[in-house]
């Protein structure tokens, strides 16, 4: 009897031993990208990461994503009762934000007393906005959402981060190559011993070329008075319209940790929804790049990440007069990000002025920086104050070593067909900024030049 009891005890111990390790294994999940926080920025980051074909997990404490506000008398950001309005039209349209706007109109079309026309000011409360974000997530492959989950801690384990959470009250460990902190108060950054950057100090860096590394666009900085602050002339759109440079969302002191909400010092609220979604999409593209290529945030390839964003209709520069539906949108975005043609602040926003002339004084410094032989061409040709169609064809011919007669005939043939330019082909007239951007992008491709995180050219 005693032997039988001893055997049974040993068997029970063995079962418990196996069950313990099976349970421990079941509680550990591995993924490429882990987004912590179901804020709009977190949702957009998770969507973009998953769409870029890497395995992504989003951890959220609520059953649906929430849009946070800062409650009176509280220092942190908390969810408050539904309310507030935001303009779902605006001057800027970009990627996931534009998708949200379209879904909102479709969802509420026909609602009594609600104007969902193109230029209407639409009322979006936190809960209904979160419901639309949830529907967007539900349609994305490679994305798993852990709801009713709480972040507990984070530590680094070789090339992976190890994050401890609770889901429905039960502990779980998630191992991920890249982490995105999308929490309202940056608790993941703090837990990892990392630091974030201050956006206004980045954008106002003297002689900055950071616009070349842009991953998102925005209108206005809530709680800040930037109208009187002058950004570096010719490098950044003056506030309140701006681009977010890549380095601004990369955590300091650690690798493969990015953030969305912590970029701004004030509570975002419902009015910042466009900004949060565009930044989140940019962050998601960076995270996916690191995971897909098994690299770190120390080795980011700016143009590859920007190219991914452009593929998904994410804007790099905030040109209000060249929307996504414009057939030359990508060419203008790429030439702008290369710095060949910059925008200008107008009453209607930051504009590209596609129909305006190309000033030789604007393009000469950049072209001679990007192409070493361009200096010799400018010295030889000495173009006038306004760059002409003929100047452009001559420059292209010189750089590509194409016979000028052959090149002229080819471009003339494509002028109204392939390129669909409105003005007639005339080598003697000033070339428009649109025509110049399209041709330079097609034949010289300045966007292909490698740049570092400071926007400097890399040989």
Coordinates of C-alpha atoms in Angstrom, one line a residue:
X1 CA 0.0 0.0 0.0
X2 CA 2.8 2.3 0.9
X3 CA 4.6 1.5 -2.4
X4 CA 1.4 2.1 -4.3
X5 CA 1.0 5.5 -2.6
X6 CA 4.6 6.4 -3.4
X7 CA 4.2 5.5 -7.1
X8 CA 1.1 7.5 -7.3
X9 CA 2.8 10.5 -5.7
X10 CA 5.7 10.3 -8.1
X11 CA 3.2 10.1 -11.0
X12 CA 1.4 13.1 -9.7
X13 CA 4.6 15.0 -9.3
X14 CA 5.6 14.1 -12.9
X15 CA 2.2 15.3 -14.2
X16 CA 2.5 18.6 -12.3
X17 CA 6.1 19.0 -13.5
X18 CA 5.1 18.6 -17.2
X19 CA 2.0 20.7 -16.7
X20 CA 4.0 23.5 -15.2
X21 CA 6.4 23.7 -18.1
X22 CA 3.6 23.3 -20.6
X23 CA 1.8 26.1 -18.9
X24 CA 4.9 28.2 -18.8
X25 CA 5.6 27.6 -22.5
X26 CA 2.0 28.4 -23.4
X27 CA 2.3 31.8 -21.7
X28 CA 5.2 32.9 -23.8
X29 CA 4.3 34.4 -27.2
X30 CA 6.8 35.5 -29.9
X31 CA 6.3 38.2 -32.5
X32 CA 8.1 40.5 -34.8
X33 CA 6.6 43.8 -33.6
X34 CA 4.8 44.5 -30.3
X35 CA 2.7 47.7 -30.0
X36 CA 1.8 48.6 -26.4
X37 CA -1.2 50.9 -26.2
X38 CA -4.4 51.1 -28.2
X39 CA -4.2 54.8 -28.8
X40 CA -4.8 56.0 -32.4
X41 CA -1.0 56.2 -32.9
X42 CA -0.7 52.6 -31.6
X43 CA -3.5 51.3 -33.8
X44 CA -2.0 53.0 -36.9
X45 CA 1.5 51.7 -36.0
X46 CA 0.1 48.1 -35.7
X47 CA -1.9 48.3 -38.9
X48 CA 1.1 49.6 -40.9
X49 CA 3.5 47.1 -39.4
X50 CA 1.1 44.2 -40.2
X51 CA 0.4 45.5 -43.7
X52 CA 4.2 45.6 -44.3
X53 CA 4.0 41.8 -43.8
X54 CA 5.6 41.3 -40.4
X55 CA 3.9 39.5 -37.5
X56 CA 2.5 42.2 -35.1
X57 CA 0.7 42.1 -31.8
X58 CA -1.2 45.1 -30.3
X59 CA -1.7 45.1 -26.5
X60 CA -4.6 47.3 -25.3
X61 CA -6.2 47.6 -21.8
X62 CA -9.7 48.1 -23.1
X63 CA -12.0 46.1 -25.4
X64 CA -11.7 48.7 -28.2
X65 CA -9.1 51.3 -29.0
X66 CA -9.6 54.6 -27.2
X67 CA -8.9 58.2 -28.0
X68 CA -7.5 59.8 -24.8
X69 CA -8.0 63.2 -23.4
X70 CA -6.4 64.9 -20.4
X71 CA -8.9 65.2 -17.6
X72 CA -9.1 68.4 -15.5
X73 CA -6.8 68.3 -12.5
X74 CA -4.8 65.3 -13.7
X75 CA -1.3 65.2 -15.0
X76 CA -1.6 62.1 -17.1
X77 CA -3.8 61.2 -20.0
X78 CA -7.0 59.2 -19.3
X79 CA -10.0 58.1 -21.2
X80 CA -12.9 60.5 -20.6
X81 CA -16.6 60.5 -21.6
X82 CA -17.3 60.8 -25.3
X83 CA -17.2 64.3 -26.8
X84 CA -15.3 66.8 -28.8
X85 CA -15.1 67.5 -32.5
X86 CA -12.4 67.4 -35.1
X87 CA -12.3 68.5 -38.7
X88 CA -12.4 65.4 -40.9
X89 CA -11.6 67.4 -44.0
X90 CA -8.5 69.5 -43.4
X91 CA -5.8 70.5 -45.8
X92 CA -3.7 67.4 -45.4
X93 CA -4.6 63.8 -46.3
X94 CA -2.3 60.9 -45.6
X95 CA -2.5 57.1 -45.6
X96 CA -4.3 55.6 -42.6
X97 CA -5.8 59.0 -41.6
X98 CA -7.4 59.3 -45.0
X99 CA -8.7 55.8 -44.7
X100 CA -10.2 56.6 -41.3
X101 CA -11.9 59.7 -42.7
X102 CA -13.4 57.7 -45.6
X103 CA -14.7 55.0 -43.2
X104 CA -16.2 57.6 -40.9
X105 CA -18.2 59.1 -43.8
X106 CA -19.3 55.6 -45.0
X107 CA -20.3 54.6 -41.4
X108 CA -22.3 57.7 -40.7
X109 CA -23.7 58.5 -44.1
X110 CA -27.4 59.1 -43.7
X111 CA -27.3 59.8 -40.0
X112 CA -30.0 62.3 -39.0
X113 CA -28.6 65.8 -38.5
X114 CA -25.1 64.8 -39.4
X115 CA -23.4 66.4 -42.4
X116 CA -20.8 64.0 -43.9
X117 CA -20.0 66.1 -47.0
X118 CA -16.5 66.6 -48.1
X119 CA -15.9 69.9 -46.3
X120 CA -18.0 69.3 -43.2
X121 CA -16.9 69.7 -39.6
X122 CA -17.8 66.2 -38.2
X123 CA -18.3 65.3 -34.6
X124 CA -16.3 62.3 -33.5
X125 CA -16.3 61.1 -30.0
X126 CA -13.8 58.8 -28.4
X127 CA -15.9 55.6 -28.4
X128 CA -17.3 55.9 -32.0
X129 CA -13.8 56.8 -33.3
X130 CA -12.4 53.8 -31.5
X131 CA -15.0 51.5 -33.0
X132 CA -13.9 52.6 -36.5
X133 CA -10.3 52.0 -35.6
X134 CA -11.2 48.5 -34.4
X135 CA -13.0 47.7 -37.7
X136 CA -9.8 48.8 -39.5
X137 CA -7.7 46.4 -37.4
X138 CA -10.1 43.5 -37.9
X139 CA -9.5 43.5 -41.6
X140 CA -5.6 43.4 -41.4
X141 CA -3.7 40.1 -41.7
X142 CA -0.6 39.4 -39.5
X143 CA -2.2 41.4 -36.7
X144 CA -3.2 40.0 -33.3
X145 CA -4.9 42.1 -30.7
X146 CA -4.7 41.4 -27.0
X147 CA -7.5 43.3 -25.3
X148 CA -8.1 43.6 -21.6
X149 CA -4.3 43.6 -21.1
X150 CA -2.0 45.5 -18.9
X151 CA 1.7 46.3 -19.3
X152 CA 3.8 45.1 -16.3
X153 CA 7.5 45.3 -17.3
X154 CA 10.1 45.1 -20.0
X155 CA 13.7 43.9 -20.3
X156 CA 16.1 43.1 -23.1
X157 CA 17.2 39.6 -23.9
X158 CA 19.8 39.6 -26.6
X159 CA 18.2 40.9 -29.9
X160 CA 14.7 40.5 -28.4
X161 CA 12.7 42.5 -26.0
X162 CA 10.8 40.5 -23.3
X163 CA 7.6 42.2 -22.2
X164 CA 5.5 41.0 -19.3
X165 CA 1.7 41.7 -19.4
X166 CA -1.5 40.4 -17.9
X167 CA -4.3 39.4 -20.2
X168 CA -7.7 38.9 -18.5
X169 CA -5.8 38.8 -15.2
X170 CA -3.4 36.1 -16.3
X171 CA 0.4 36.7 -16.8
X172 CA 1.9 36.4 -20.2
X173 CA 5.3 37.1 -21.7
X174 CA 5.7 38.5 -25.2
X175 CA 9.1 38.3 -27.0
X176 CA 9.4 40.8 -29.8
X177 CA 12.2 42.1 -31.9
X178 CA 10.8 45.7 -32.0
X179 CA 8.6 47.5 -29.4
X180 CA 6.4 50.5 -30.0
X181 CA 5.4 52.5 -27.0
X182 CA 1.9 53.9 -27.8
X183 CA 0.9 54.5 -24.2
X184 CA -0.4 58.0 -23.3
X185 CA 2.3 58.4 -20.6
X186 CA 5.3 56.7 -22.1
X187 CA 5.4 54.0 -19.4
X188 CA 7.2 51.5 -21.7
X189 CA 10.0 54.0 -22.4
X190 CA 10.4 54.6 -18.6
X191 CA 10.4 50.8 -17.9
X192 CA 13.2 50.3 -20.5
X193 CA 15.3 53.1 -19.2
X194 CA 15.0 55.0 -22.5
X195 CA 14.4 58.7 -23.3
X196 CA 12.4 60.5 -26.0
X197 CA 13.1 63.7 -28.0
X198 CA 11.4 67.1 -27.9
X199 CA 9.9 67.8 -31.3
X200 CA 10.1 71.6 -31.3
X201 CA 13.9 71.5 -30.6
X202 CA 14.4 69.0 -33.4
X203 CA 12.4 71.0 -36.0
X204 CA 14.2 74.2 -35.2
X205 CA 17.7 72.9 -35.6
X206 CA 19.8 75.4 -37.5
X207 CA 20.5 74.5 -41.1
X208 CA 18.5 71.2 -40.6
X209 CA 18.1 68.8 -43.5
X210 CA 15.8 66.5 -41.4
X211 CA 13.0 67.1 -43.8
X212 CA 14.7 64.6 -46.1
X213 CA 14.0 61.9 -43.4
X214 CA 10.3 62.8 -42.9
X215 CA 7.8 60.0 -42.0
X216 CA 4.7 61.9 -41.2
X217 CA 3.0 65.3 -41.6
X218 CA 0.8 67.4 -39.4
X219 CA -1.1 70.6 -38.8
X220 CA -0.6 72.6 -35.6
X221 CA 1.1 71.7 -32.3
X222 CA -1.7 71.8 -29.6
X223 CA -0.9 73.9 -26.5
X224 CA 2.1 75.6 -28.1
X225 CA 2.3 79.0 -29.7
X226 CA 4.4 78.3 -32.7
X227 CA 3.1 81.0 -35.0
X228 CA 5.9 83.3 -33.9
X229 CA 8.6 80.7 -34.2
X230 CA 10.5 80.7 -37.4
X231 CA 11.7 77.3 -38.6
X232 CA 15.0 77.2 -40.5
X233 CA 14.3 79.1 -43.7
X234 CA 14.0 76.8 -46.8
X235 CA 14.4 73.6 -44.8
X236 CA 11.2 73.1 -42.9
X237 CA 7.6 74.3 -43.4
X238 CA 7.1 77.1 -40.9
X239 CA 4.9 76.1 -38.0
X240 CA 2.1 75.2 -37.6
X241 CA 2.4 72.9 -40.6
X242 CA 5.3 70.4 -40.3
X243 CA 6.9 67.1 -41.1
X244 CA 8.1 64.6 -38.5
X245 CA 11.7 63.4 -39.0
X246 CA 12.5 59.8 -38.5
X247 CA 14.9 60.3 -35.6
X248 CA 12.1 62.0 -33.6
X249 CA 10.3 58.7 -32.9
X250 CA 13.4 56.6 -32.2
X251 CA 14.0 56.1 -28.5
X252 CA 17.4 57.2 -27.1
X253 CA 19.8 54.9 -25.2
X254 CA 18.3 51.6 -26.4
X255 CA 17.7 49.8 -29.7
X256 CA 14.5 48.8 -31.4
X257 CA 12.2 50.9 -29.2
X258 CA 9.9 53.5 -30.9
X259 CA 7.2 55.7 -29.6
X260 CA 4.1 57.6 -30.8
X261 CA 2.3 59.6 -28.1
X262 CA 5.3 60.7 -26.2
X263 CA 6.5 62.9 -29.1
X264 CA 4.2 65.8 -28.0
X265 CA 4.2 67.2 -24.4
X266 CA 0.5 67.9 -24.3
X267 CA -2.5 65.7 -24.2
X268 CA -3.5 64.9 -27.8
X269 CA -7.3 64.6 -27.5
X270 CA -9.8 64.1 -30.3
X271 CA -8.6 67.1 -32.2
X272 CA -5.2 65.5 -32.8
X273 CA -6.5 62.4 -34.4
X274 CA -5.1 63.1 -37.9
X275 CA -1.7 63.8 -36.4
X276 CA -1.7 60.7 -34.3
X277 CA -2.7 58.4 -37.1
X278 CA 0.0 59.8 -39.5
X279 CA 2.7 59.5 -36.9
X280 CA 1.6 56.0 -36.0
X281 CA 1.8 54.9 -39.6
X282 CA 5.3 56.2 -39.9
X283 CA 6.4 54.5 -36.7
X284 CA 4.8 51.2 -38.0
X285 CA 6.8 51.4 -41.2
X286 CA 10.1 51.8 -39.2
X287 CA 9.2 49.0 -36.9
X288 CA 8.4 46.7 -39.8
X289 CA 11.7 47.5 -41.5
X290 CA 13.7 46.6 -38.4
X291 CA 11.8 43.3 -38.0
X292 CA 11.7 42.3 -41.7
X293 CA 15.5 42.9 -42.2
X294 CA 16.4 41.7 -38.7
X295 CA 18.3 44.9 -38.0
X296 CA 18.2 47.7 -35.4
X297 CA 17.2 51.3 -35.2
X298 CA 20.9 52.2 -35.4
X299 CA 20.9 51.0 -39.1
X300 CA 17.8 52.5 -40.5
X301 CA 17.6 52.9 -44.3
X302 CA 15.7 56.1 -44.7
X303 CA 14.7 55.8 -48.4
X304 CA 13.5 52.2 -48.0
X305 CA 11.2 53.1 -45.1
X306 CA 9.9 56.2 -46.9
X307 CA 9.3 54.2 -50.0
X308 CA 7.2 51.8 -48.0
X309 CA 5.1 54.7 -46.6
X310 CA 4.6 56.1 -50.1
X311 CA 3.4 52.7 -51.3
X312 CA 0.7 53.0 -48.7
X313 CA -0.1 56.6 -49.5
X314 CA 1.6 58.1 -46.5
X315 CA 2.7 61.7 -47.0
X316 CA 6.3 62.7 -46.3
X317 CA 5.8 66.5 -46.8
X318 CA 2.7 68.5 -46.1
X319 CA 1.9 69.9 -49.5
X320 CA -1.7 71.0 -49.2
X321 CA -2.1 71.7 -52.9
X322 CA -1.0 68.3 -54.1
X323 CA -3.4 65.7 -52.7
X324 CA -3.0 61.9 -53.0
X325 CA -5.4 61.8 -55.9
X326 CA -3.1 63.9 -58.0
X327 CA -1.4 61.7 -60.6
X328 CA 2.0 63.3 -59.9
X329 CA 1.7 63.1 -56.1
X330 CA 4.5 60.5 -55.6
X331 CA 6.9 62.2 -57.9
X332 CA 6.4 65.6 -56.1
X333 CA 6.7 63.9 -52.7
X334 CA 10.0 62.3 -53.7
X335 CA 11.5 65.4 -55.2
X336 CA 10.4 67.4 -52.2
X337 CA 11.9 64.9 -49.8
X338 CA 15.1 65.0 -51.8
X339 CA 15.1 68.8 -51.2
X340 CA 15.2 69.7 -54.9
X341 CA 12.0 71.7 -54.7
X342 CA 10.7 73.1 -51.4
X343 CA 7.2 74.4 -50.5
X344 CA 6.2 77.8 -49.2
X345 CA 3.8 79.0 -46.5
X346 CA 0.6 80.6 -47.9
X347 CA -2.8 81.4 -46.5
X348 CA -4.1 78.1 -47.7
X349 CA -1.3 76.2 -46.0
X350 CA 2.1 74.9 -47.0
X351 CA 2.0 74.6 -50.7
X352 CA 4.1 73.2 -53.5
X353 CA 2.9 75.6 -56.2
X354 CA 2.9 73.0 -58.9
X355 CA 2.0 75.5 -61.7
X356 CA 4.7 78.1 -60.7
X357 CA 8.1 78.5 -62.3
X358 CA 11.3 76.8 -61.2
X359 CA 13.9 79.3 -59.9
X360 CA 17.4 78.4 -60.8
X361 CA 18.7 79.8 -57.5
X362 CA 16.5 77.3 -55.6
X363 CA 17.6 74.1 -57.5
X364 CA 21.2 74.8 -58.2
X365 CA 22.6 74.3 -54.7
X366 CA 20.7 71.0 -54.2
X367 CA 21.5 69.6 -57.6
X368 CA 25.2 70.3 -57.3
X369 CA 25.1 68.7 -53.9
X370 CA 23.5 65.5 -55.2
X371 CA 25.2 65.3 -58.6
X372 CA 28.9 66.1 -58.8
X373 CA 28.7 66.8 -62.5
X374 CA 25.9 69.3 -62.1
X375 CA 28.3 72.0 -61.1
X376 CA 30.1 71.7 -64.5
X377 CA 26.7 71.8 -66.3
X378 CA 25.7 75.0 -64.5
X379 CA 29.0 76.7 -65.3
X380 CA 28.7 75.8 -69.0
X381 CA 25.1 76.5 -69.6
X382 CA 24.5 79.4 -67.3
X383 CA 20.7 79.2 -67.1
X384 CA 18.7 82.3 -66.5
X385 CA 16.7 83.2 -63.4
X386 CA 13.9 80.9 -64.5
X387 CA 14.7 77.4 -65.5
X388 CA 13.3 76.5 -68.9
X389 CA 12.1 73.2 -70.5
X390 CA 15.2 73.3 -72.7
X391 CA 17.5 73.7 -69.6
X392 CA 15.8 70.7 -68.0
X393 CA 16.3 68.5 -71.1
X394 CA 19.9 69.6 -71.4
X395 CA 20.6 68.7 -67.8
X396 CA 19.0 65.3 -68.1
X397 CA 20.9 64.6 -71.3
X398 CA 24.2 65.6 -69.7
X399 CA 23.7 63.5 -66.6
X400 CA 22.3 60.4 -68.4
X401 CA 24.7 60.6 -71.3
X402 CA 21.7 60.5 -73.7
X403 CA 21.8 62.0 -77.1
X404 CA 19.9 65.3 -76.8
X405 CA 18.1 64.9 -80.1
X406 CA 16.9 61.5 -79.1
X407 CA 15.9 62.6 -75.6
X408 CA 14.0 65.7 -76.8
X409 CA 12.1 63.6 -79.3
X410 CA 11.2 61.0 -76.7
X411 CA 10.0 63.5 -74.1
X412 CA 8.1 65.6 -76.7
X413 CA 6.3 62.4 -77.7
X414 CA 5.4 61.6 -74.1
X415 CA 4.6 65.2 -73.1
X416 CA 0.8 65.1 -73.5
X417 CA 0.3 61.3 -73.4
X418 CA 2.5 59.6 -70.8
X419 CA 3.0 62.7 -68.6
X420 CA -0.3 64.4 -69.4
X421 CA 1.1 67.9 -69.0
X422 CA -1.4 70.7 -69.7
X423 CA 1.0 73.2 -71.3
X424 CA 2.4 72.6 -74.7
X425 CA 5.9 71.3 -75.2
X426 CA 8.1 74.4 -75.8
X427 CA 11.8 74.3 -74.9
X428 CA 12.0 78.1 -74.7
X429 CA 9.4 78.7 -72.0
X430 CA 10.0 78.4 -68.2
X431 CA 9.2 74.9 -67.0
X432 CA 6.6 74.5 -64.3
X433 CA 7.5 73.0 -60.9
X434 CA 5.2 70.0 -61.7
X435 CA 6.9 69.3 -65.1
X436 CA 10.3 69.7 -63.5
X437 CA 9.5 67.4 -60.6
X438 CA 8.1 64.7 -62.8
X439 CA 11.0 64.7 -65.3
X440 CA 13.7 65.0 -62.7
X441 CA 12.1 62.2 -60.7
X442 CA 11.8 60.0 -63.8
X443 CA 15.3 60.5 -65.3
X444 CA 17.6 61.6 -62.4
X445 CA 15.8 60.1 -59.4
X446 CA 17.3 62.3 -56.7
X447 CA 15.2 60.4 -54.1
X448 CA 17.4 57.3 -54.6
X449 CA 20.4 59.1 -53.0
X450 CA 21.1 57.6 -49.6
X451 CA 20.7 59.9 -46.6
X452 CA 21.4 59.4 -42.9
X453 CA 19.1 60.2 -40.0
X454 CA 20.3 63.8 -40.1
X455 CA 19.4 64.1 -43.8
X456 CA 23.0 64.3 -45.0
X457 CA 23.9 62.6 -48.2
X458 CA 25.8 59.3 -47.8
X459 CA 28.4 58.5 -50.5

